[in-house]
């Protein structure tokens, strides 16, 4: 059968995104990489980074209701017992960790550690510090920033490149599992870009460095002692750690915490579409020669995408010159873009490819 020909047309629109140039490609000859030798142990990293890691205790009182047992009508103090079982405030305590990212005392932790805490206590080593102020939180990425009064000669962590943390590279977790402050666990990066269905922007590092209750919010270091992630969650079919832990990568953490410190909230890009993964059947029905891209299921009236002419049934194949692999991939790319700037989206619709900007 004859080859199909796809036209390329250009039009423009402004979305909440930033332009990213597409990188060129070249053919190279494979060679053995001469990487740095593995450290004999991790005592230096533990000794140097431990002072920058804190233990966090967040307390709140939770309103709970209990069902009262059947009580005889003539029971003395019947009304007292009825009120006791009807409603009471139970104390709850969340344990977590955090790490210092600025000389001014800014601390990164997990949003779920904070919850609706009425009282927060942080401990540097054996010294309790206070007061503690919540600077901002971002439930979408489970990150929060606190502000503490910095102790003298406070250690500050350094950011590493989470994108360079390849599977098999070292991962060192420091935290306070079960309240045991200053606990060091060593493992490796097991995988990158994991989606654990916890939110719209899931992009976790997976590690087998053991993470338990009290590690949440603590740093994950590389072999150079740089923070490459924030320990956040574990997967466990038995309730205990089975060596499958997840950390928010430093690439995401830096962007979010910078905004929280600067404004107290996180602003994300938005183009106004609902997405659906492209199936082989959908691709064939729409005349798409392959399954690369994501299907537009709905368009927000009056939104940036609608104003540009994006329609239901279009297939988004690239954003800012980078191929779109899935709906999750596109959502993260759009969210990371700076609101108010122009970006280019390549779409396939009506049998041809269009580039919208």
GROMACS .gro file of C-alpha atoms in nm:
model
  357
    1UNK     CA    1   0.000   0.000   0.000
    2UNK     CA    2   0.125   0.356  -0.064
    3UNK     CA    3   0.297   0.549   0.213
    4UNK     CA    4   0.089   0.811   0.388
    5UNK     CA    5   0.209   1.169   0.386
    6UNK     CA    6   0.161   1.396   0.687
    7UNK     CA    7   0.158   1.772   0.648
    8UNK     CA    8   0.313   2.006   0.903
    9UNK     CA    9   0.144   2.340   0.968
   10UNK     CA   10   0.233   2.614   1.214
   11UNK     CA   11   0.010   2.825   1.437
   12UNK     CA   12   0.061   2.984   1.777
   13UNK     CA   13  -0.085   3.019   2.126
   14UNK     CA   14   0.036   3.106   2.472
   15UNK     CA   15   0.013   2.841   2.740
   16UNK     CA   16   0.151   2.815   3.088
   17UNK     CA   17   0.482   2.671   2.973
   18UNK     CA   18   0.846   2.737   2.902
   19UNK     CA   19   1.032   2.671   2.579
   20UNK     CA   20   1.282   2.389   2.588
   21UNK     CA   21   1.496   2.323   2.282
   22UNK     CA   22   1.515   1.974   2.142
   23UNK     CA   23   1.859   1.819   2.165
   24UNK     CA   24   2.035   1.688   1.856
   25UNK     CA   25   2.151   1.329   1.821
   26UNK     CA   26   2.480   1.177   1.715
   27UNK     CA   27   2.623   0.830   1.663
   28UNK     CA   28   2.890   0.732   1.913
   29UNK     CA   29   3.107   0.428   1.962
   30UNK     CA   30   3.031   0.246   2.289
   31UNK     CA   31   3.311   0.253   2.543
   32UNK     CA   32   3.357   0.141   2.900
   33UNK     CA   33   3.292   0.428   3.139
   34UNK     CA   34   3.569   0.504   3.385
   35UNK     CA   35   3.358   0.616   3.681
   36UNK     CA   36   3.476   0.698   4.032
   37UNK     CA   37   3.569   0.402   4.246
   38UNK     CA   38   3.322   0.295   4.514
   39UNK     CA   39   3.397   0.428   4.863
   40UNK     CA   40   3.532   0.183   5.118
   41UNK     CA   41   3.249   0.288   5.349
   42UNK     CA   42   3.015   0.580   5.411
   43UNK     CA   43   3.139   0.700   5.747
   44UNK     CA   44   3.258   1.034   5.608
   45UNK     CA   45   2.921   1.108   5.450
   46UNK     CA   46   2.735   1.007   5.765
   47UNK     CA   47   2.963   1.215   5.987
   48UNK     CA   48   2.952   1.525   5.766
   49UNK     CA   49   2.582   1.520   5.673
   50UNK     CA   50   2.426   1.398   5.997
   51UNK     CA   51   2.422   1.747   6.159
   52UNK     CA   52   2.204   1.876   5.873
   53UNK     CA   53   1.936   1.609   5.927
   54UNK     CA   54   1.669   1.669   6.190
   55UNK     CA   55   1.402   1.462   6.360
   56UNK     CA   56   1.047   1.599   6.345
   57UNK     CA   57   0.753   1.526   6.572
   58UNK     CA   58   0.417   1.670   6.463
   59UNK     CA   59   0.128   1.651   6.710
   60UNK     CA   60  -0.242   1.710   6.662
   61UNK     CA   61  -0.563   1.622   6.838
   62UNK     CA   62  -0.806   1.421   6.627
   63UNK     CA   63  -1.179   1.428   6.687
   64UNK     CA   64  -1.310   1.071   6.706
   65UNK     CA   65  -1.654   0.926   6.763
   66UNK     CA   66  -1.723   0.594   6.930
   67UNK     CA   67  -2.045   0.397   6.949
   68UNK     CA   68  -2.171   0.364   7.303
   69UNK     CA   69  -2.281   0.021   7.423
   70UNK     CA   70  -2.647  -0.031   7.508
   71UNK     CA   71  -2.703   0.132   7.847
   72UNK     CA   72  -2.998   0.075   8.082
   73UNK     CA   73  -3.229   0.374   8.112
   74UNK     CA   74  -3.196   0.378   8.490
   75UNK     CA   75  -2.814   0.355   8.491
   76UNK     CA   76  -2.657   0.625   8.712
   77UNK     CA   77  -2.434   0.863   8.515
   78UNK     CA   78  -2.591   0.735   8.191
   79UNK     CA   79  -2.563   1.082   8.034
   80UNK     CA   80  -2.196   1.102   8.130
   81UNK     CA   81  -2.115   0.772   7.958
   82UNK     CA   82  -2.320   0.868   7.653
   83UNK     CA   83  -2.121   1.189   7.607
   84UNK     CA   84  -1.790   1.010   7.670
   85UNK     CA   85  -1.848   0.760   7.393
   86UNK     CA   86  -2.010   1.009   7.158
   87UNK     CA   87  -1.710   1.227   7.092
   88UNK     CA   88  -1.357   1.276   7.220
   89UNK     CA   89  -1.029   1.431   7.113
   90UNK     CA   90  -0.746   1.181   7.079
   91UNK     CA   91  -0.383   1.291   7.050
   92UNK     CA   92  -0.199   1.182   6.736
   93UNK     CA   93   0.173   1.201   6.675
   94UNK     CA   94   0.355   1.181   6.342
   95UNK     CA   95   0.726   1.105   6.327
   96UNK     CA   96   0.941   1.219   6.040
   97UNK     CA   97   1.267   1.375   5.936
   98UNK     CA   98   1.388   1.676   5.743
   99UNK     CA   99   1.709   1.839   5.627
  100UNK     CA  100   1.846   2.192   5.623
  101UNK     CA  101   1.881   2.359   5.282
  102UNK     CA  102   1.977   2.717   5.373
  103UNK     CA  103   2.189   2.900   5.633
  104UNK     CA  104   1.871   3.082   5.734
  105UNK     CA  105   1.720   2.761   5.871
  106UNK     CA  106   1.489   2.642   5.593
  107UNK     CA  107   1.410   2.274   5.631
  108UNK     CA  108   1.259   2.037   5.372
  109UNK     CA  109   1.027   1.756   5.481
  110UNK     CA  110   0.717   1.570   5.359
  111UNK     CA  111   0.378   1.735   5.361
  112UNK     CA  112   0.219   1.422   5.508
  113UNK     CA  113   0.450   1.447   5.810
  114UNK     CA  114   0.300   1.787   5.889
  115UNK     CA  115  -0.064   1.686   5.835
  116UNK     CA  116  -0.280   1.925   6.039
  117UNK     CA  117  -0.025   1.952   6.317
  118UNK     CA  118  -0.098   2.190   6.604
  119UNK     CA  119   0.249   2.150   6.749
  120UNK     CA  120   0.577   2.073   6.573
  121UNK     CA  121   0.904   1.988   6.745
  122UNK     CA  122   1.239   1.950   6.571
  123UNK     CA  123   1.557   1.801   6.711
  124UNK     CA  124   1.911   1.869   6.587
  125UNK     CA  125   2.120   1.581   6.721
  126UNK     CA  126   2.027   1.585   7.090
  127UNK     CA  127   1.918   1.950   7.100
  128UNK     CA  128   1.552   2.049   7.064
  129UNK     CA  129   1.496   2.366   6.866
  130UNK     CA  130   1.200   2.600   6.854
  131UNK     CA  131   0.994   2.775   6.750
  132UNK     CA  132   0.914   2.615   6.414
  133UNK     CA  133   0.719   2.794   6.141
  134UNK     CA  134   0.552   2.639   5.837
  135UNK     CA  135   0.668   2.833   5.529
  136UNK     CA  136   0.461   2.649   5.270
  137UNK     CA  137   0.340   2.310   5.156
  138UNK     CA  138   0.265   2.134   4.829
  139UNK     CA  139   0.040   1.827   4.870
  140UNK     CA  140   0.071   1.747   4.497
  141UNK     CA  141   0.436   1.649   4.545
  142UNK     CA  142   0.412   1.575   4.921
  143UNK     CA  143   0.669   1.842   5.008
  144UNK     CA  144   0.676   2.109   5.277
  145UNK     CA  145   0.924   2.372   5.396
  146UNK     CA  146   0.972   2.473   5.760
  147UNK     CA  147   1.171   2.758   5.911
  148UNK     CA  148   1.367   2.707   6.233
  149UNK     CA  149   1.601   2.925   6.434
  150UNK     CA  150   1.938   2.807   6.305
  151UNK     CA  151   2.179   2.674   6.567
  152UNK     CA  152   2.538   2.801   6.564
  153UNK     CA  153   2.754   2.663   6.279
  154UNK     CA  154   2.455   2.480   6.134
  155UNK     CA  155   2.537   2.231   5.860
  156UNK     CA  156   2.357   2.284   5.527
  157UNK     CA  157   2.305   2.010   5.268
  158UNK     CA  158   2.402   2.039   4.901
  159UNK     CA  159   2.180   1.939   4.610
  160UNK     CA  160   2.280   1.663   4.371
  161UNK     CA  161   2.157   1.569   4.025
  162UNK     CA  162   1.877   1.315   4.061
  163UNK     CA  163   1.869   1.259   3.684
  164UNK     CA  164   2.226   1.126   3.709
  165UNK     CA  165   2.124   0.877   3.981
  166UNK     CA  166   2.116   0.571   3.759
  167UNK     CA  167   1.994   0.228   3.870
  168UNK     CA  168   2.275   0.060   4.061
  169UNK     CA  169   2.427   0.382   4.196
  170UNK     CA  170   2.467   0.425   4.572
  171UNK     CA  171   2.185   0.567   4.786
  172UNK     CA  172   2.228   0.664   5.152
  173UNK     CA  173   1.922   0.741   5.365
  174UNK     CA  174   1.955   0.927   5.696
  175UNK     CA  175   1.652   0.974   5.918
  176UNK     CA  176   1.473   0.886   6.240
  177UNK     CA  177   1.295   0.552   6.187
  178UNK     CA  178   1.061   0.485   6.479
  179UNK     CA  179   1.215   0.785   6.656
  180UNK     CA  180   1.571   0.651   6.639
  181UNK     CA  181   1.741   0.971   6.525
  182UNK     CA  182   2.056   0.966   6.316
  183UNK     CA  183   1.996   0.624   6.161
  184UNK     CA  184   2.194   0.554   5.842
  185UNK     CA  185   2.082   0.300   5.582
  186UNK     CA  186   2.268   0.225   5.258
  187UNK     CA  187   2.134   0.079   4.935
  188UNK     CA  188   2.120   0.155   4.566
  189UNK     CA  189   1.892   0.335   4.325
  190UNK     CA  190   1.663   0.062   4.191
  191UNK     CA  191   1.480   0.261   3.922
  192UNK     CA  192   1.392   0.611   3.808
  193UNK     CA  193   1.065   0.786   3.725
  194UNK     CA  194   0.832   0.554   3.916
  195UNK     CA  195   0.458   0.627   3.917
  196UNK     CA  196   0.300   0.495   4.239
  197UNK     CA  197  -0.042   0.655   4.173
  198UNK     CA  198  -0.009   0.894   4.467
  199UNK     CA  199  -0.062   1.212   4.267
  200UNK     CA  200  -0.065   1.374   3.924
  201UNK     CA  201   0.309   1.446   3.919
  202UNK     CA  202   0.453   1.115   4.040
  203UNK     CA  203   0.815   1.084   3.930
  204UNK     CA  204   0.987   0.895   4.210
  205UNK     CA  205   1.330   0.747   4.252
  206UNK     CA  206   1.304   0.387   4.374
  207UNK     CA  207   1.561   0.262   4.624
  208UNK     CA  208   1.626  -0.045   4.836
  209UNK     CA  209   1.781   0.164   5.115
  210UNK     CA  210   1.543   0.077   5.398
  211UNK     CA  211   1.286   0.348   5.473
  212UNK     CA  212   1.052   0.316   5.771
  213UNK     CA  213   0.815   0.529   5.976
  214UNK     CA  214   1.021   0.829   6.084
  215UNK     CA  215   1.229   0.838   5.765
  216UNK     CA  216   0.963   1.034   5.577
  217UNK     CA  217   1.098   1.373   5.475
  218UNK     CA  218   1.458   1.273   5.529
  219UNK     CA  219   1.731   1.308   5.265
  220UNK     CA  220   1.854   1.045   5.022
  221UNK     CA  221   2.221   1.109   4.942
  222UNK     CA  222   2.443   0.992   4.659
  223UNK     CA  223   2.800   0.867   4.708
  224UNK     CA  224   2.925   1.228   4.705
  225UNK     CA  225   2.703   1.325   4.996
  226UNK     CA  226   2.464   1.531   4.780
  227UNK     CA  227   2.087   1.519   4.825
  228UNK     CA  228   1.926   1.343   4.530
  229UNK     CA  229   1.584   1.278   4.685
  230UNK     CA  230   1.341   1.313   4.973
  231UNK     CA  231   1.242   0.980   5.130
  232UNK     CA  232   0.864   0.964   5.104
  233UNK     CA  233   0.698   0.623   5.079
  234UNK     CA  234   0.740   0.247   5.078
  235UNK     CA  235   0.560  -0.037   4.908
  236UNK     CA  236   0.489  -0.327   5.138
  237UNK     CA  237   0.241  -0.614   5.115
  238UNK     CA  238   0.320  -0.715   5.474
  239UNK     CA  239   0.326  -0.382   5.658
  240UNK     CA  240   0.704  -0.376   5.700
  241UNK     CA  241   0.984  -0.267   5.470
  242UNK     CA  242   1.062  -0.514   5.191
  243UNK     CA  243   1.326  -0.301   5.022
  244UNK     CA  244   1.101  -0.098   4.794
  245UNK     CA  245   1.115   0.268   4.888
  246UNK     CA  246   1.044   0.587   4.697
  247UNK     CA  247   1.195   0.936   4.708
  248UNK     CA  248   1.091   1.263   4.545
  249UNK     CA  249   1.385   1.346   4.313
  250UNK     CA  250   1.594   1.654   4.387
  251UNK     CA  251   1.505   1.797   4.045
  252UNK     CA  252   1.141   1.824   4.157
  253UNK     CA  253   1.223   1.914   4.518
  254UNK     CA  254   1.444   2.209   4.429
  255UNK     CA  255   1.183   2.362   4.200
  256UNK     CA  256   0.902   2.322   4.453
  257UNK     CA  257   1.095   2.437   4.760
  258UNK     CA  258   1.237   2.741   4.579
  259UNK     CA  259   0.881   2.853   4.505
  260UNK     CA  260   0.759   2.777   4.857
  261UNK     CA  261   1.038   2.983   5.011
  262UNK     CA  262   0.984   3.268   4.766
  263UNK     CA  263   0.603   3.290   4.765
  264UNK     CA  264   0.461   3.031   5.005
  265UNK     CA  265   0.285   2.837   4.730
  266UNK     CA  266   0.354   2.655   4.403
  267UNK     CA  267   0.229   2.784   4.068
  268UNK     CA  268   0.213   2.534   3.784
  269UNK     CA  269   0.156   2.548   3.413
  270UNK     CA  270  -0.189   2.469   3.278
  271UNK     CA  271  -0.323   2.432   2.924
  272UNK     CA  272  -0.677   2.311   2.995
  273UNK     CA  273  -0.711   1.959   2.861
  274UNK     CA  274  -0.806   1.615   2.989
  275UNK     CA  275  -0.591   1.333   2.860
  276UNK     CA  276  -0.634   0.966   2.780
  277UNK     CA  277  -0.364   0.712   2.708
  278UNK     CA  278  -0.342   0.615   2.342
  279UNK     CA  279  -0.431   0.252   2.274
  280UNK     CA  280  -0.350   0.058   1.955
  281UNK     CA  281  -0.721   0.059   1.868
  282UNK     CA  282  -0.748   0.436   1.915
  283UNK     CA  283  -0.433   0.498   1.715
  284UNK     CA  284  -0.559   0.286   1.426
  285UNK     CA  285  -0.904   0.447   1.430
  286UNK     CA  286  -0.751   0.795   1.419
  287UNK     CA  287  -0.506   0.706   1.143
  288UNK     CA  288  -0.200   0.731   1.363
  289UNK     CA  289   0.087   0.512   1.233
  290UNK     CA  290   0.213   0.434   1.585
  291UNK     CA  291   0.112   0.459   1.951
  292UNK     CA  292   0.346   0.742   2.049
  293UNK     CA  293   0.156   1.030   2.210
  294UNK     CA  294  -0.149   1.091   2.426
  295UNK     CA  295  -0.512   1.144   2.326
  296UNK     CA  296  -0.701   1.466   2.407
  297UNK     CA  297  -1.025   1.353   2.575
  298UNK     CA  298  -1.165   1.697   2.668
  299UNK     CA  299  -1.076   2.063   2.615
  300UNK     CA  300  -1.154   2.335   2.868
  301UNK     CA  301  -1.369   2.604   2.700
  302UNK     CA  302  -1.180   2.930   2.673
  303UNK     CA  303  -0.856   2.776   2.799
  304UNK     CA  304  -0.514   2.812   2.635
  305UNK     CA  305  -0.552   2.487   2.441
  306UNK     CA  306  -0.900   2.578   2.316
  307UNK     CA  307  -0.784   2.921   2.201
  308UNK     CA  308  -0.504   2.756   2.004
  309UNK     CA  309  -0.739   2.520   1.826
  310UNK     CA  310  -0.660   2.196   2.010
  311UNK     CA  311  -0.961   1.965   1.976
  312UNK     CA  312  -1.098   1.646   2.127
  313UNK     CA  313  -0.949   1.353   1.936
  314UNK     CA  314  -0.617   1.524   1.866
  315UNK     CA  315  -0.306   1.330   1.967
  316UNK     CA  316  -0.031   1.525   2.142
  317UNK     CA  317   0.303   1.384   2.026
  318UNK     CA  318   0.556   1.639   2.155
  319UNK     CA  319   0.585   1.926   2.403
  320UNK     CA  320   0.854   2.190   2.356
  321UNK     CA  321   1.027   1.963   2.106
  322UNK     CA  322   1.039   1.664   2.341
  323UNK     CA  323   0.842   1.347   2.255
  324UNK     CA  324   0.539   1.279   2.476
  325UNK     CA  325   0.545   0.924   2.610
  326UNK     CA  326   0.229   0.927   2.824
  327UNK     CA  327  -0.034   1.149   2.982
  328UNK     CA  328   0.167   1.155   3.304
  329UNK     CA  329   0.475   1.264   3.112
  330UNK     CA  330   0.287   1.552   2.946
  331UNK     CA  331   0.122   1.661   3.273
  332UNK     CA  332   0.462   1.686   3.443
  333UNK     CA  333   0.612   1.879   3.153
  334UNK     CA  334   0.328   2.131   3.143
  335UNK     CA  335   0.327   2.172   3.521
  336UNK     CA  336   0.699   2.246   3.521
  337UNK     CA  337   0.659   2.520   3.261
  338UNK     CA  338   0.650   2.882   3.374
  339UNK     CA  339   0.299   3.030   3.354
  340UNK     CA  340   0.250   3.300   3.093
  341UNK     CA  341   0.525   3.196   2.855
  342UNK     CA  342   0.498   3.037   2.513
  343UNK     CA  343   0.564   2.672   2.438
  344UNK     CA  344   0.516   2.453   2.134
  345UNK     CA  345   0.298   2.144   2.119
  346UNK     CA  346   0.300   1.902   1.828
  347UNK     CA  347  -0.033   1.729   1.766
  348UNK     CA  348  -0.168   1.480   1.514
  349UNK     CA  349  -0.525   1.533   1.396
  350UNK     CA  350  -0.730   1.503   1.079
  351UNK     CA  351  -0.456   1.292   0.925
  352UNK     CA  352  -0.183   1.552   0.959
  353UNK     CA  353   0.068   1.683   1.210
  354UNK     CA  354   0.026   2.036   1.344
  355UNK     CA  355   0.254   2.242   1.565
  356UNK     CA  356   0.077   2.477   1.806
  357UNK     CA  357   0.263   2.742   2.001
   0.00000   0.00000   0.00000
